[in-house]
């Protein structure tokens, strides 16, 4: 049985903490983590939670307590990781296009550094030589992921060092003495086909011959979770078995034993999250019926930004009479959450829930239109705990200087 929060639980939390409210379910995060850990238990595998998906300190602490390591993309995520109790050897820093000073800061903090461009590799090697081994992020030139905006491993992507630049990497390694102990790829988000990982893995295996000091291969994140009713999760058990097989063969042929790393974001927290909003107005136009809610793309940008689909339910009316609605926010700009969606009849004041709101939900929110960011609540052992206060008006002025 999959861990879910019931309409009654969601309603009670919305009544207690107000709306809009992000609600996260600790047991669901644990369920997802355990699924990965169990599937990969036959191989030497580590999971680094990609905390850009949801970085509330309480979620980081929870993920840490489950046994995960942490994948960070900014020095601030690294610092949050330390605050949450992650040890430096369990924090991976995978920045992109950052200033070199940020890399130096990460080095001083002692975390694992994943370098994604040759100039930085060169500078780092010049400065530290063989004293601080690094991982390099390779771009395998694979098109993968749910949509182009979240595809990162193709030839036009800014991410990683092209696999065709291997010779250049070798030159830098040779002339600076830098030790490369890991190679990394991340081809995209929402990958449902196990073969994408295997294809990438083959490319990584080929690359290993250029790196004599390798200890691990990092295959990134991007595991697909279901968003629509008829979608299914990537087959983690199949992936684990295929990856195990591939590594076994590689070990036999190369005589090298490498650790396998992954960086799941959505897989751990997407389904654990709910955004509950209130319907402000039902507006009938010549063309449609709008259900206008007290939220917008300032709170959940994924539908407008990626055309992402989020399942919605009217939790105030469970009766089976469905009508067709366009669900919109209250932002002064086109702000559509869902087009022509069948929902049980909505009345003003009804609570709607957006599913799959855990990953890249609150995390990508803003104060656009001078609106306040929602509260966040974590449900653990059936008990809701406030883990972020709702913004107040003064938050809008914080850091503004009245000249
Ligand atoms: N590792 C690296 C290097 C990444 O860039 C990402 C995501 C992940 C791991 C985790 O990917 P995940 O398992 O969450 O798919 N905001 C977009 C997703 C952007 C993903 C960026 N990188 C969305 O809401 O769909």
GROMACS .gro file of N, CA and C and ligand atoms in nm, residues 48 50 52-53 71 73 94 114 137 147 149-150 152 159 184-186 188-191 218 220-224 227 262-268 301-302 305-306 308 359-361 364, ligand 1:
model
  157
   48UNK      N    1   2.222   1.030  -0.347
   48UNK     CA    2   2.238   1.169  -0.306
   48UNK      C    3   2.108   1.241  -0.339
   50UNK      N    4   1.878   1.509  -0.445
   50UNK     CA    5   1.895   1.637  -0.517
   50UNK      C    6   1.806   1.741  -0.449
   52UNK      N    7   1.765   2.046  -0.459
   52UNK     CA    8   1.702   2.158  -0.529
   52UNK      C    9   1.552   2.133  -0.545
   53UNK      N   10   1.509   2.007  -0.533
   53UNK     CA   11   1.367   1.975  -0.547
   53UNK      C   12   1.285   2.029  -0.430
   71UNK      N   13   2.289   1.591  -0.274
   71UNK     CA   14   2.340   1.654  -0.395
   71UNK      C   15   2.301   1.802  -0.392
   73UNK      N   16   2.356   2.212  -0.554
   73UNK     CA   17   2.396   2.286  -0.673
   73UNK      C   18   2.442   2.429  -0.641
   94UNK      N   19   2.749   1.988  -0.711
   94UNK     CA   20   2.745   1.981  -0.857
   94UNK      C   21   2.699   2.115  -0.914
  114UNK      N   22   3.204   1.824  -0.797
  114UNK     CA   23   3.178   1.772  -0.930
  114UNK      C   24   3.195   1.888  -1.028
  137UNK      N   25   3.181   1.614  -1.448
  137UNK     CA   26   3.049   1.593  -1.509
  137UNK      C   27   3.065   1.586  -1.660
  147UNK      N   28   1.062   1.693  -2.101
  147UNK     CA   29   1.050   1.800  -2.201
  147UNK      C   30   1.186   1.868  -2.217
  149UNK      N   31   1.301   2.157  -2.171
  149UNK     CA   32   1.353   2.244  -2.064
  149UNK      C   33   1.420   2.166  -1.952
  150UNK      N   34   1.383   2.041  -1.937
  150UNK     CA   35   1.443   1.962  -1.829
  150UNK      C   36   1.535   1.853  -1.884
  152UNK      N   37   1.906   1.767  -2.010
  152UNK     CA   38   2.036   1.830  -1.981
  152UNK      C   39   2.155   1.757  -2.042
  159UNK      N   40   2.520   2.187  -1.989
  159UNK     CA   41   2.572   2.108  -1.877
  159UNK      C   42   2.683   2.011  -1.917
  184UNK      N   43   3.047   1.170  -1.383
  184UNK     CA   44   2.905   1.196  -1.357
  184UNK      C   45   2.832   1.227  -1.486
  185UNK      N   46   2.706   1.190  -1.492
  185UNK     CA   47   2.617   1.237  -1.599
  185UNK      C   48   2.479   1.258  -1.539
  186UNK      N   49   2.404   1.350  -1.595
  186UNK     CA   50   2.262   1.365  -1.559
  186UNK      C   51   2.195   1.410  -1.688
  188UNK      N   52   1.859   1.422  -1.767
  188UNK     CA   53   1.731   1.493  -1.766
  188UNK      C   54   1.642   1.447  -1.653
  189UNK      N   55   1.526   1.510  -1.646
  189UNK     CA   56   1.429   1.479  -1.540
  189UNK      C   57   1.311   1.407  -1.603
  190UNK      N   58   1.247   1.321  -1.525
  190UNK     CA   59   1.129   1.244  -1.570
  190UNK      C   60   1.164   1.143  -1.678
  191UNK      N   61   1.267   1.065  -1.653
  191UNK     CA   62   1.306   0.960  -1.748
  191UNK      C   63   1.234   0.832  -1.710
  218UNK      N   64   2.861   0.830  -1.131
  218UNK     CA   65   2.737   0.891  -1.085
  218UNK      C   66   2.644   0.906  -1.205
  220UNK      N   67   2.340   1.037  -1.195
  220UNK     CA   68   2.246   1.149  -1.183
  220UNK      C   69   2.110   1.109  -1.131
  221UNK      N   70   2.014   1.199  -1.154
  221UNK     CA   71   1.877   1.172  -1.108
  221UNK      C   72   1.786   1.156  -1.228
  222UNK      N   73   1.660   1.196  -1.209
  222UNK     CA   74   1.569   1.195  -1.324
  222UNK      C   75   1.471   1.080  -1.328
  223UNK      N   76   1.460   1.002  -1.219
  223UNK     CA   77   1.365   0.890  -1.220
  223UNK      C   78   1.223   0.942  -1.231
  224UNK      N   79   1.152   0.890  -1.327
  224UNK     CA   80   1.013   0.932  -1.352
  224UNK      C   81   0.919   0.884  -1.241
  227UNK      N   82   0.262   1.145  -1.271
  227UNK     CA   83   0.190   1.271  -1.246
  227UNK      C   84   0.044   1.254  -1.289
  262UNK      N   85   2.357   0.775  -0.750
  262UNK     CA   86   2.239   0.837  -0.813
  262UNK      C   87   2.202   0.963  -0.736
  263UNK      N   88   2.127   1.051  -0.803
  263UNK     CA   89   2.085   1.178  -0.740
  263UNK      C   90   1.935   1.200  -0.757
  264UNK      N   91   1.853   1.122  -0.691
  264UNK     CA   92   1.708   1.139  -0.709
  264UNK      C   93   1.655   1.264  -0.641
  265UNK      N   94   1.571   1.338  -0.713
  265UNK     CA   95   1.501   1.452  -0.655
  265UNK      C   96   1.353   1.419  -0.651
  266UNK      N   97   1.290   1.430  -0.771
  266UNK     CA   98   1.145   1.404  -0.780
  266UNK      C   99   1.107   1.269  -0.720
  267UNK      N  100   1.189   1.168  -0.743
  267UNK     CA  101   1.152   1.034  -0.699
  267UNK      C  102   1.127   1.031  -0.548
  268UNK      N  103   1.205   1.108  -0.474
  268UNK     CA  104   1.190   1.105  -0.329
  268UNK      C  105   1.077   1.194  -0.279
  301UNK      N  106   0.482   2.688  -1.018
  301UNK     CA  107   0.508   2.741  -1.153
  301UNK      C  108   0.509   2.632  -1.261
  302UNK      N  109   0.514   2.508  -1.218
  302UNK     CA  110   0.537   2.399  -1.315
  302UNK      C  111   0.435   2.395  -1.430
  305UNK      N  112   0.527   2.685  -1.662
  305UNK     CA  113   0.666   2.686  -1.708
  305UNK      C  114   0.700   2.566  -1.797
  306UNK      N  115   0.646   2.452  -1.761
  306UNK     CA  116   0.679   2.329  -1.836
  306UNK      C  117   0.557   2.264  -1.900
  308UNK      N  118   0.342   2.143  -1.728
  308UNK     CA  119   0.335   2.022  -1.646
  308UNK      C  120   0.192   1.995  -1.602
  359UNK      N  121   0.806   1.821  -0.530
  359UNK     CA  122   0.931   1.855  -0.599
  359UNK      C  123   0.913   1.978  -0.686
  360UNK      N  124   1.000   2.074  -0.668
  360UNK     CA  125   1.003   2.196  -0.748
  360UNK      C  126   0.870   2.274  -0.737
  361UNK      N  127   0.807   2.264  -0.623
  361UNK     CA  128   0.684   2.336  -0.596
  361UNK      C  129   0.719   2.460  -0.516
  364UNK      N  130   1.033   2.658  -0.613
  364UNK     CA  131   1.038   2.752  -0.725
  364UNK      C  132   0.938   2.866  -0.706
  404LIG     N1  133   2.111   1.576  -1.053
  404LIG     C1  134   2.132   1.685  -1.130
  404LIG     C2  135   2.267   1.719  -1.171
  404LIG     C3  136   2.024   1.763  -1.171
  404LIG     O1  137   2.042   1.869  -1.248
  404LIG     C4  138   1.892   1.728  -1.129
  404LIG     C5  139   1.777   1.808  -1.167
  404LIG     C6  140   1.876   1.614  -1.047
  404LIG     C7  141   1.987   1.541  -1.013
  404LIG     C8  142   1.742   1.569  -0.996
  404LIG     O2  143   1.652   1.541  -1.098
  404LIG     P1  144   1.511   1.476  -1.061
  404LIG     O3  145   1.539   1.342  -0.999
  404LIG     O4  146   1.444   1.566  -0.964
  404LIG     O5  147   1.436   1.466  -1.187
  404LIG     N2  148   1.222   2.212  -1.218
  404LIG     C9  149   1.204   2.103  -1.311
  404LIG    C10  150   1.306   1.995  -1.293
  404LIG    C11  151   1.447   2.045  -1.311
  404LIG    C12  152   1.549   1.945  -1.277
  404LIG    C13  153   1.684   2.007  -1.270
  404LIG     N3  154   1.786   1.914  -1.237
  404LIG    C14  155   1.062   2.048  -1.295
  404LIG     O6  156   0.990   2.097  -1.209
  404LIG     O7  157   1.022   1.959  -1.370
   0.00000   0.00000   0.00000
